[in-house]
mmCIF file of C-alpha atoms and ligand atoms in Angstrom:
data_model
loop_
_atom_site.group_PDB
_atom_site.id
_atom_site.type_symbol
_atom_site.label_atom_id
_atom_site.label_comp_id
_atom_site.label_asym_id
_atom_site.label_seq_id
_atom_site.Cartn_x
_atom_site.Cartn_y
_atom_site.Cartn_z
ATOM 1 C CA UNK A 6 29.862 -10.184 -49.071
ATOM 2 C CA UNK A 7 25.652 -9.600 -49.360
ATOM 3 C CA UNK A 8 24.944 -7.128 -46.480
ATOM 4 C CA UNK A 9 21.589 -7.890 -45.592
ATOM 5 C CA UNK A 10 19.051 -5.004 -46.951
ATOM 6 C CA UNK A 11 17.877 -2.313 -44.823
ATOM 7 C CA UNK A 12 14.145 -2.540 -44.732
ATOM 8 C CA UNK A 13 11.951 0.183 -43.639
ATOM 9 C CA UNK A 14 9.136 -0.118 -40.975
ATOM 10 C CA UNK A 15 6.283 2.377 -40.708
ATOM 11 C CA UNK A 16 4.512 2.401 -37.093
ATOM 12 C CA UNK A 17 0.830 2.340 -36.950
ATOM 13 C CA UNK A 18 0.765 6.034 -35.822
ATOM 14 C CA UNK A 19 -0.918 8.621 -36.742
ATOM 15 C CA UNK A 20 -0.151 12.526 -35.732
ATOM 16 C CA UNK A 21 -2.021 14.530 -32.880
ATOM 17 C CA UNK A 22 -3.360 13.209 -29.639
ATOM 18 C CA UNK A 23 -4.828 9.544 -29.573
ATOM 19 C CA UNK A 24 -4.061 9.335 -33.301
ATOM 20 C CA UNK A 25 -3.330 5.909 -33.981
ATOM 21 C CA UNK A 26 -3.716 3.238 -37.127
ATOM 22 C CA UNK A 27 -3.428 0.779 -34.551
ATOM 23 C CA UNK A 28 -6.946 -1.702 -34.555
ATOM 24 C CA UNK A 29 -6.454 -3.332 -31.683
ATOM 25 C CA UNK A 30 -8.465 -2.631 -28.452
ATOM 26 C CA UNK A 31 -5.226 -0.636 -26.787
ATOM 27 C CA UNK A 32 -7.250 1.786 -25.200
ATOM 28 C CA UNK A 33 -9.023 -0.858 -22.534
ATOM 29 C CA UNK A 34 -5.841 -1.235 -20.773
ATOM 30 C CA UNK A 35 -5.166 2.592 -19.982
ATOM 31 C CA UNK A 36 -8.779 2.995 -19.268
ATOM 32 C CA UNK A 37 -9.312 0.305 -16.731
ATOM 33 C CA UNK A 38 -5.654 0.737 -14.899
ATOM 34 C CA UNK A 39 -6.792 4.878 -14.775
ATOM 35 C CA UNK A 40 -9.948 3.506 -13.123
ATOM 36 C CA UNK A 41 -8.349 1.154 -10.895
ATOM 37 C CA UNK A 42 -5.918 3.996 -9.674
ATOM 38 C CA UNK A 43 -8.372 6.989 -9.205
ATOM 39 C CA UNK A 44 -11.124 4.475 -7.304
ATOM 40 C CA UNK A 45 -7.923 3.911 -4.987
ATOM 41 C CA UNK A 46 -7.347 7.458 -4.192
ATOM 42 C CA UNK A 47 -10.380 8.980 -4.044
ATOM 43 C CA UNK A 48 -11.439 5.941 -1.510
ATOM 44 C CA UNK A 49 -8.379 6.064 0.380
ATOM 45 C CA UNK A 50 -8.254 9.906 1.098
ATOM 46 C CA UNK A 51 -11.615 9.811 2.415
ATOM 47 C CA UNK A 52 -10.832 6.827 4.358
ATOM 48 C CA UNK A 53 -7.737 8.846 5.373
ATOM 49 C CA UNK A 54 -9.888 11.796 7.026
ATOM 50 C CA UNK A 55 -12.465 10.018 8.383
ATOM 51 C CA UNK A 56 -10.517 9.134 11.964
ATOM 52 C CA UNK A 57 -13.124 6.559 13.246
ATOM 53 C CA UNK A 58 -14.534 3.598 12.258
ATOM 54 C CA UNK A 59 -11.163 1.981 12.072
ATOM 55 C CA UNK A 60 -10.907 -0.569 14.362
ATOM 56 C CA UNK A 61 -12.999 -3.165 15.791
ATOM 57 C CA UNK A 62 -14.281 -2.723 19.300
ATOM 58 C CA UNK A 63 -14.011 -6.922 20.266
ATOM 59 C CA UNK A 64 -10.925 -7.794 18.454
ATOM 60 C CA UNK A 65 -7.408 -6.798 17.241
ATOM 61 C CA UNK A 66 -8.560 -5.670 14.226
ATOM 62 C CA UNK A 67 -6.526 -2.057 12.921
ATOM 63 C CA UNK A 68 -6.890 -1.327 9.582
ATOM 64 C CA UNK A 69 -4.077 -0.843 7.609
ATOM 65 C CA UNK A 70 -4.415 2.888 6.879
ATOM 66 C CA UNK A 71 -4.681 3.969 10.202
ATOM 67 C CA UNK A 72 -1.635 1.886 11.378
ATOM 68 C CA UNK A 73 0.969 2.205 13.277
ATOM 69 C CA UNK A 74 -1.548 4.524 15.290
ATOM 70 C CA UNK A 75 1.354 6.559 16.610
ATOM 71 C CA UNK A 76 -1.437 8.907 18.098
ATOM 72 C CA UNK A 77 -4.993 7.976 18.339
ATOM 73 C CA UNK A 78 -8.090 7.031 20.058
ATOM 74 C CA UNK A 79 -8.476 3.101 20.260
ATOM 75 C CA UNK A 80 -6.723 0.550 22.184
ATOM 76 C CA UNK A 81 -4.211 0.383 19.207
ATOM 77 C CA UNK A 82 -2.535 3.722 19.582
ATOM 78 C CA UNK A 83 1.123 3.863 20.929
ATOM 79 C CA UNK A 84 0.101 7.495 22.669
ATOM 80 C CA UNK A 85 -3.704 8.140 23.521
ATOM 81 C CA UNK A 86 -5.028 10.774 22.224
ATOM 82 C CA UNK A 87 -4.148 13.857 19.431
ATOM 83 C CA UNK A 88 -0.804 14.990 19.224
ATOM 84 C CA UNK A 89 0.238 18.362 20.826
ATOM 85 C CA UNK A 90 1.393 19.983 17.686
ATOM 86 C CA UNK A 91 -2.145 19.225 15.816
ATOM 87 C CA UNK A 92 -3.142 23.165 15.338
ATOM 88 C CA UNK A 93 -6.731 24.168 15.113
ATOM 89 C CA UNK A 94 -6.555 25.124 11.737
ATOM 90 C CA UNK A 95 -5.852 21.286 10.195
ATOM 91 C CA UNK A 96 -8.311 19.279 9.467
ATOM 92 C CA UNK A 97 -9.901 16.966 12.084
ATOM 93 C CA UNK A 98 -7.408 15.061 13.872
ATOM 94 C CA UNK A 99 -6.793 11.464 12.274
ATOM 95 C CA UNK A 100 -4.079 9.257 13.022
ATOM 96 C CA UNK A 101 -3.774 8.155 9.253
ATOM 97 C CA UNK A 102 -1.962 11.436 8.158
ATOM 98 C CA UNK A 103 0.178 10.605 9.773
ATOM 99 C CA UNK A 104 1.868 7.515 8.422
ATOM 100 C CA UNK A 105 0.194 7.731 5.150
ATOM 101 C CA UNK A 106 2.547 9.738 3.298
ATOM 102 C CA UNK A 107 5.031 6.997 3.305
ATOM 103 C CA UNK A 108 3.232 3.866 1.544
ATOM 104 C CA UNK A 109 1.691 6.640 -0.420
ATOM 105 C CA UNK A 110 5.222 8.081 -1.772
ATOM 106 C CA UNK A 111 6.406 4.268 -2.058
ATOM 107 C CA UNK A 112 3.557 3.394 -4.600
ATOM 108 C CA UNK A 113 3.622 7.146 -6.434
ATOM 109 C CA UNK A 114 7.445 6.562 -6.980
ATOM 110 C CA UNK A 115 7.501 2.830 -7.590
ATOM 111 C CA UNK A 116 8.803 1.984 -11.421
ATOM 112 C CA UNK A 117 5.551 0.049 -12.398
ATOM 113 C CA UNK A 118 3.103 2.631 -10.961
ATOM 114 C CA UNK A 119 5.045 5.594 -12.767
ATOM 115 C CA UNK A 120 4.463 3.352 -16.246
ATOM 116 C CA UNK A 121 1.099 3.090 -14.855
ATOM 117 C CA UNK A 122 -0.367 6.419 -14.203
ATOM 118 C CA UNK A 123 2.238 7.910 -16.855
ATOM 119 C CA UNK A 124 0.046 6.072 -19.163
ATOM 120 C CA UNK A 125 -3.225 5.900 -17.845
ATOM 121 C CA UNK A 126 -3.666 9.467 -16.324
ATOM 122 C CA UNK A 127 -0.902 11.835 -17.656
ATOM 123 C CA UNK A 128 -1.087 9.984 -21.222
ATOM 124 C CA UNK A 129 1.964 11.037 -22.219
ATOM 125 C CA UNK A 130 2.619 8.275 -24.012
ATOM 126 C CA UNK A 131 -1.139 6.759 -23.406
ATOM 127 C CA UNK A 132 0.053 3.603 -25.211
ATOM 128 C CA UNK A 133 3.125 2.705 -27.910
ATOM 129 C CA UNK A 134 2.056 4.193 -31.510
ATOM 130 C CA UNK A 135 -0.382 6.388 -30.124
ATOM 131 C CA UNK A 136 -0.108 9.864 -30.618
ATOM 132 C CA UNK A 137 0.922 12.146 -27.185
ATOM 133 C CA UNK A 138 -0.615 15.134 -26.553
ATOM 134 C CA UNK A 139 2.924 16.908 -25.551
ATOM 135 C CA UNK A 140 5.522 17.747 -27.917
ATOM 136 C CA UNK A 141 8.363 18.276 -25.294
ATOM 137 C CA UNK A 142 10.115 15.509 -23.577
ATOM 138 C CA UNK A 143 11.581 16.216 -20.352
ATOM 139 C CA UNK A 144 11.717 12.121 -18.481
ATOM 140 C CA UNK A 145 12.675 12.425 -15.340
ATOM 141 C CA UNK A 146 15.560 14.549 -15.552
ATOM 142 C CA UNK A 147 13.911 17.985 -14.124
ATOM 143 C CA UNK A 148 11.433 18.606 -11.751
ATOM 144 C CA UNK A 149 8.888 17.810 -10.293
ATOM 145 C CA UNK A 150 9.764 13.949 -11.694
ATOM 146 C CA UNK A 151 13.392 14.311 -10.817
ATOM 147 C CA UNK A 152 12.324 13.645 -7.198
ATOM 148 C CA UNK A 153 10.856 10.366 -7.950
ATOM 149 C CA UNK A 154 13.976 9.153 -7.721
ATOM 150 C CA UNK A 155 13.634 9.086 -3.732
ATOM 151 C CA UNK A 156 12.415 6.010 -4.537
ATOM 152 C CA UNK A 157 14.714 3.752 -2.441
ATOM 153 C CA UNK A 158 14.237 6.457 0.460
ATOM 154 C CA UNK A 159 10.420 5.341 0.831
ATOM 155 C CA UNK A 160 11.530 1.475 0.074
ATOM 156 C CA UNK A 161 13.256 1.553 3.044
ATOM 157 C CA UNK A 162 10.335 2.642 5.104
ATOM 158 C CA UNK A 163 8.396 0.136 3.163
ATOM 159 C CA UNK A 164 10.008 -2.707 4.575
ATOM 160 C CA UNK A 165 9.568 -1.624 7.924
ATOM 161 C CA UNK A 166 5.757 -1.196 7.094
ATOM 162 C CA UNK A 167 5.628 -4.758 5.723
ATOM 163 C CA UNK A 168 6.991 -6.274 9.260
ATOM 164 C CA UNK A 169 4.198 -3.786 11.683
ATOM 165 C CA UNK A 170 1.220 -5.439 8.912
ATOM 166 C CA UNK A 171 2.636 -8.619 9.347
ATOM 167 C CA UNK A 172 2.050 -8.463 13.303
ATOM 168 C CA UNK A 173 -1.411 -6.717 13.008
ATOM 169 C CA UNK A 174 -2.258 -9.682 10.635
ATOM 170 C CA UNK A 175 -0.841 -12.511 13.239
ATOM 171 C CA UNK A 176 -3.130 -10.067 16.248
ATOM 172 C CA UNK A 177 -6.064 -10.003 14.349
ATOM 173 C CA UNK A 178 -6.275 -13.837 15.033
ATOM 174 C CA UNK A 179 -5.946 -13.382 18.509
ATOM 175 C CA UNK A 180 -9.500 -12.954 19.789
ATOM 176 C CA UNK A 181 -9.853 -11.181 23.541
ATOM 177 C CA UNK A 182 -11.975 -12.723 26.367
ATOM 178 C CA UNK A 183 -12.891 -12.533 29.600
ATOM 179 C CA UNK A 184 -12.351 -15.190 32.321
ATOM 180 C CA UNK A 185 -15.071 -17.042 31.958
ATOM 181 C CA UNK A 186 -14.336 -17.004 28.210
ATOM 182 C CA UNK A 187 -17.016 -15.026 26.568
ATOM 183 C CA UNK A 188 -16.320 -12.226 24.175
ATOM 184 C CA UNK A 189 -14.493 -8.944 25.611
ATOM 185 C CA UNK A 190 -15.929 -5.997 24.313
ATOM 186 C CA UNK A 191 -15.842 -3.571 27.280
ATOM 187 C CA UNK A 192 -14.000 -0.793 25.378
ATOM 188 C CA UNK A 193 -12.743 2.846 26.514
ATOM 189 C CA UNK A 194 -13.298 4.307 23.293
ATOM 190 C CA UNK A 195 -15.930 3.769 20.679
ATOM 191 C CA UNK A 196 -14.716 2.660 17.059
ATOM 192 C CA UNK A 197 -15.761 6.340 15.885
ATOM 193 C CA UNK A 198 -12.799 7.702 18.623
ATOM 194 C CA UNK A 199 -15.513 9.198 21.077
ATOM 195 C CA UNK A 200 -15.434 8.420 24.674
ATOM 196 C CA UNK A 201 -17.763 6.190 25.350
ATOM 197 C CA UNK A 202 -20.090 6.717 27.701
ATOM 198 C CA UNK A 203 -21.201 3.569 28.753
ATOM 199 C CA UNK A 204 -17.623 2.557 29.579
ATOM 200 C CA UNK A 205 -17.664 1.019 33.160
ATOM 201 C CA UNK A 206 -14.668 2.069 34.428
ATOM 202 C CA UNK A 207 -15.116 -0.714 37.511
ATOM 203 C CA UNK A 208 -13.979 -3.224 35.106
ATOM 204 C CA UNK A 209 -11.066 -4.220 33.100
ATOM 205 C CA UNK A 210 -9.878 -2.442 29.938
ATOM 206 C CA UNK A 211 -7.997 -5.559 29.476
ATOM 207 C CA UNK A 212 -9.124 -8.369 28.189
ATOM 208 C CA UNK A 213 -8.574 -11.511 30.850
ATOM 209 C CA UNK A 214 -6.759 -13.205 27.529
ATOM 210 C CA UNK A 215 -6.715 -14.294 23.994
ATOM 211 C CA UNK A 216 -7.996 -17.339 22.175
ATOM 212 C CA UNK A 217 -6.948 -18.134 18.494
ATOM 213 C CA UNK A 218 -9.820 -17.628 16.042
ATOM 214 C CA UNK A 219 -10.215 -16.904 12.365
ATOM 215 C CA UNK A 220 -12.731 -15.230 10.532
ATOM 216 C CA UNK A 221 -12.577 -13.001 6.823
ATOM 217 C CA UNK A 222 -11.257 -9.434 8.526
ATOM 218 C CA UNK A 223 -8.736 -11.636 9.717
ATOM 219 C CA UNK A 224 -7.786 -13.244 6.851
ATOM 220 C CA UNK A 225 -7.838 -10.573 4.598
ATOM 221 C CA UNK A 226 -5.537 -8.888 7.366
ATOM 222 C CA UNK A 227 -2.839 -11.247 7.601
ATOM 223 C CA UNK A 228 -3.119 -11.721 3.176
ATOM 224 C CA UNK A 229 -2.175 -7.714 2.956
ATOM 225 C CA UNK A 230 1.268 -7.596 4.191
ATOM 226 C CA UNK A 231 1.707 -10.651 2.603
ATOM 227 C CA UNK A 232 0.946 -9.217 -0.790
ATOM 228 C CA UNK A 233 2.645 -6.249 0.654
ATOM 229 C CA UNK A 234 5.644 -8.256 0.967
ATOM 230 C CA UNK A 235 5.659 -9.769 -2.914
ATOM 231 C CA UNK A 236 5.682 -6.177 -3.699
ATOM 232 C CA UNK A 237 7.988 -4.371 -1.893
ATOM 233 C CA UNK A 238 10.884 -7.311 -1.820
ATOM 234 C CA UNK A 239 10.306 -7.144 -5.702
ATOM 235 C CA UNK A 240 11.137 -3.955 -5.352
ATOM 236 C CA UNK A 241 13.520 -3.028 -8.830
ATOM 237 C CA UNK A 242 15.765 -0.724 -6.534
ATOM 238 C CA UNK A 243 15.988 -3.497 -3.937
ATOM 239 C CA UNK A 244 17.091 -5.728 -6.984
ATOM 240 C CA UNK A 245 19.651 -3.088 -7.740
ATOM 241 C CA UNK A 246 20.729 -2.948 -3.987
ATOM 242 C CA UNK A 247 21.024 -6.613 -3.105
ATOM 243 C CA UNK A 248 23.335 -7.394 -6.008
ATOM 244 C CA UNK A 249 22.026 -5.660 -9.392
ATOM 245 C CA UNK A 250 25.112 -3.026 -9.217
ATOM 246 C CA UNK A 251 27.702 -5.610 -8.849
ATOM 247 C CA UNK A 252 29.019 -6.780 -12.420
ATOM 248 C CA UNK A 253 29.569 -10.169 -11.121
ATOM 249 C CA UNK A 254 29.080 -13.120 -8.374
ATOM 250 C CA UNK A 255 32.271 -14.480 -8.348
ATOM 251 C CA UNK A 256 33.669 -13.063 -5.253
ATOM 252 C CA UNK A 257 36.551 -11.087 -4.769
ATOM 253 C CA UNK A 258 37.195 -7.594 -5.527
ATOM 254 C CA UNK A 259 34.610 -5.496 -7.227
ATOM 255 C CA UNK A 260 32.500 -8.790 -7.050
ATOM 256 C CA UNK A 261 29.478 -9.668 -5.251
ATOM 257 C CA UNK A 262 29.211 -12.995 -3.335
ATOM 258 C CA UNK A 263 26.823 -16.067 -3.389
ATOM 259 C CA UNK A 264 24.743 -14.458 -0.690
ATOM 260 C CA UNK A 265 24.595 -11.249 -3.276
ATOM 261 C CA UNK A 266 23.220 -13.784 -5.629
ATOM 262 C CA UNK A 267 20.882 -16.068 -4.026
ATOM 263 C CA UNK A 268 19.418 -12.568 -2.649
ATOM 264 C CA UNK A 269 19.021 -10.847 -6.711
ATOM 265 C CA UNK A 270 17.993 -13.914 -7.558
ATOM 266 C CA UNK A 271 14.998 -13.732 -4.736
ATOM 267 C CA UNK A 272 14.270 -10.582 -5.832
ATOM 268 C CA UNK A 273 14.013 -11.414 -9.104
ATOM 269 C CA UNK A 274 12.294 -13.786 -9.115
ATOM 270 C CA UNK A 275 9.520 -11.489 -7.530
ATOM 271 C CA UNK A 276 10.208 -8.630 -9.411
ATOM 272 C CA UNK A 277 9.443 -10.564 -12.728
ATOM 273 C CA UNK A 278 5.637 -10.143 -11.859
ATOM 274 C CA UNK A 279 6.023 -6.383 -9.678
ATOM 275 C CA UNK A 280 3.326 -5.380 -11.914
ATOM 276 C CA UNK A 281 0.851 -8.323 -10.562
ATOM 277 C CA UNK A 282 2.170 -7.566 -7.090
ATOM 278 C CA UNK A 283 1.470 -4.182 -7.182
ATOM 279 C CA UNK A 284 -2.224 -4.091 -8.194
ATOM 280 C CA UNK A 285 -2.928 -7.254 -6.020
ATOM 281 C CA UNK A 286 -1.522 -5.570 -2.933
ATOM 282 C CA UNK A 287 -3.138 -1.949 -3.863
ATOM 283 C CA UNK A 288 -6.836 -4.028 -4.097
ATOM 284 C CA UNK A 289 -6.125 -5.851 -0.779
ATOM 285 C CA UNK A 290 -5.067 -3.286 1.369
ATOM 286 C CA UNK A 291 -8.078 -1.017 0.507
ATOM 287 C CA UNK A 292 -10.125 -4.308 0.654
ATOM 288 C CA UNK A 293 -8.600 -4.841 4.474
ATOM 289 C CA UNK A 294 -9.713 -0.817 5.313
ATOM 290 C CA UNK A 295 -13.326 -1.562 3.760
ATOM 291 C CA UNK A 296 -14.007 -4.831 5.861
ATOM 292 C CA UNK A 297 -12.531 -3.227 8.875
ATOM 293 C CA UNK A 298 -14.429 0.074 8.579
ATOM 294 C CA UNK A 299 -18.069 -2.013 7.731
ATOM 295 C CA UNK A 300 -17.661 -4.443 10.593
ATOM 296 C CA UNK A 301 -16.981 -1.140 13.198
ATOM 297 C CA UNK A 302 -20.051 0.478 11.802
ATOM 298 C CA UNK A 303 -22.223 -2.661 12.159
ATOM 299 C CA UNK A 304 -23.056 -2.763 8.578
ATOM 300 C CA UNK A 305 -21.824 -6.287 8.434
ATOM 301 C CA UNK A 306 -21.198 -9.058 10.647
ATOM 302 C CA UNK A 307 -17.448 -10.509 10.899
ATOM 303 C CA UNK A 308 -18.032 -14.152 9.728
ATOM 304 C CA UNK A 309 -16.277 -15.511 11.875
ATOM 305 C CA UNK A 310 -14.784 -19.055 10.967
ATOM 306 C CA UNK A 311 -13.779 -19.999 14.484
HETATM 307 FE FE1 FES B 26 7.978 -0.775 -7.616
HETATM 308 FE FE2 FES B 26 10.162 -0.237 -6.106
HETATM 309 S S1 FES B 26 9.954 -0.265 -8.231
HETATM 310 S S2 FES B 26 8.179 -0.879 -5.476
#
């Protein structure tokens, strides 16, 4: 019997860093992602350690960095004020360190960012038949990498994140009046986290009520979590956790049910474009802080729809 004939394919590869005899453009898509990524960190680390400017003074506006504001100084914050372990020697007080560290450690371990920035910024490998710049090959099997696999640890604090956005998005239409219906914008605090000092404390920090409205902020408010929520219910160890580790959907022992599968299949079905999700969500949310932070500071007005 003819065995077929074992053919021999050379990769386009040459040897040392970036040596390649590949003649295609493969170096725009490292480049631009590595852009994408360190624009996003720089911006949102500043944004991080600024502590004012996040809120609107007016509305229900809370940016997304700064919430929950478990401690703080607007009319968001669960507990006014700093907290009492905040030692002199940290930085200046800001209620975004500390919730940050968990979307931030959901994105950082996520499988598509780790391809991402593995790629882009490490570039170890910066792109298939490319040469690396590291001999050794460790994956993830020793530290520090080995720890990514707390993955599912921050997922789960994910999804709670994805339900407090979704409310500040539904708020943020929910405009606050007085009685006689005009704007409420009597405030406590000033969107920088000073006291104000025009506060007249003979009337209401309340508003009287709220009227439905729309305007961009809010919009671009209420489309975060929802990208938030294509992203994180993609989530490949969600797939794995809903149904992925069972080896079938046939019920009975060892198997998973047809709830298991309808919920993989959900999953899936958002997990086939995680990548998408995961850059669309990463633009938004820092998108939602920018609008939020230039309408507190005045530099722009809040075009208002309705
Ligand atoms: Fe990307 Fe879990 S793998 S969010």
């Amino acid at each position: 019997m003819n065995q077929p004939s074992a053919t021999t394919a050379t990769l386009p590869q040459g040897s040392g860093f970036g040596a390649t005899m590949r003649k295609d453009n493969w170096w725009i898509g490292p480049i631009g992602i590595a852009a994408l990524l360190l624009s996003f960190l720089i911006y949102s680390t500043w944004a991080a350690f600024q502590g004012a400017y996040y809120w609107v003074p007016g509305t229900n506006y809370l940016s997304p960095f700064y919430s929950p504001e478990i401690w703080g100084h607007s009319p968001h914050a669960f507990i006014l004020g700093q907290p009492g372990f905040w030692q002199s020697w940290m930085p200046p007080f800001s209620a975004a360190l500390l919730i940050l560290g968990l979307p931030a450690g959901f994105r950082l371990t996520c499988y598509y960012y780790r391809k991402a920035y593995y790629r882009s910024i490490w570039l170890d490998p910066v792109a298939c038949a490319v040469g690396e710049p590291r001999k050794s090959y460790w994956g993830e099997n020793a530290l520090p990498l080995i720890l990514w696999n707390v993955h599912r640890y921050f997922l789960y604090a994910a999804i709670v994140f994805v339900f407090l956005l979704g409310y500040d998005g539904i708020i943020a239409h929910m405009f606050p009046v007085n009685a006689d219906g005009t704007s409420f914008t009597n405030v406590q605090y000033l969107a920088t986290g000073a006291e104000n000092p025009a506060f007249d404390k003979t009337k209401p920090v309340e508003a009287h009520h709220h009227v439905f409205g729309m305007s961009l902020v809010s919009l671009v408010l209420i489309l975060n979590p929802l990208l938030l929520a294509g992203y994180t219910f993609g989530c490949h160890s969600l797939r794995h956790i809903v149904g992925g580790r069972k080896d079938c959907f046939a019920g009975g022992s060892g198997c998973g049910t047809d709830l298991h599968f309808k919920a993989w299949s959900f999953v899936s079905f958002l997990n086939r474009n995680h990548a998408t999700w995961a850059m669309l969500s990463l633009v938004v949310v820092g998108l939602a802080d920018v609008l939020v932070r230039l309408v507190a500071m005045g530099k722009i007005s809040d075009f208002r729809f309705f």
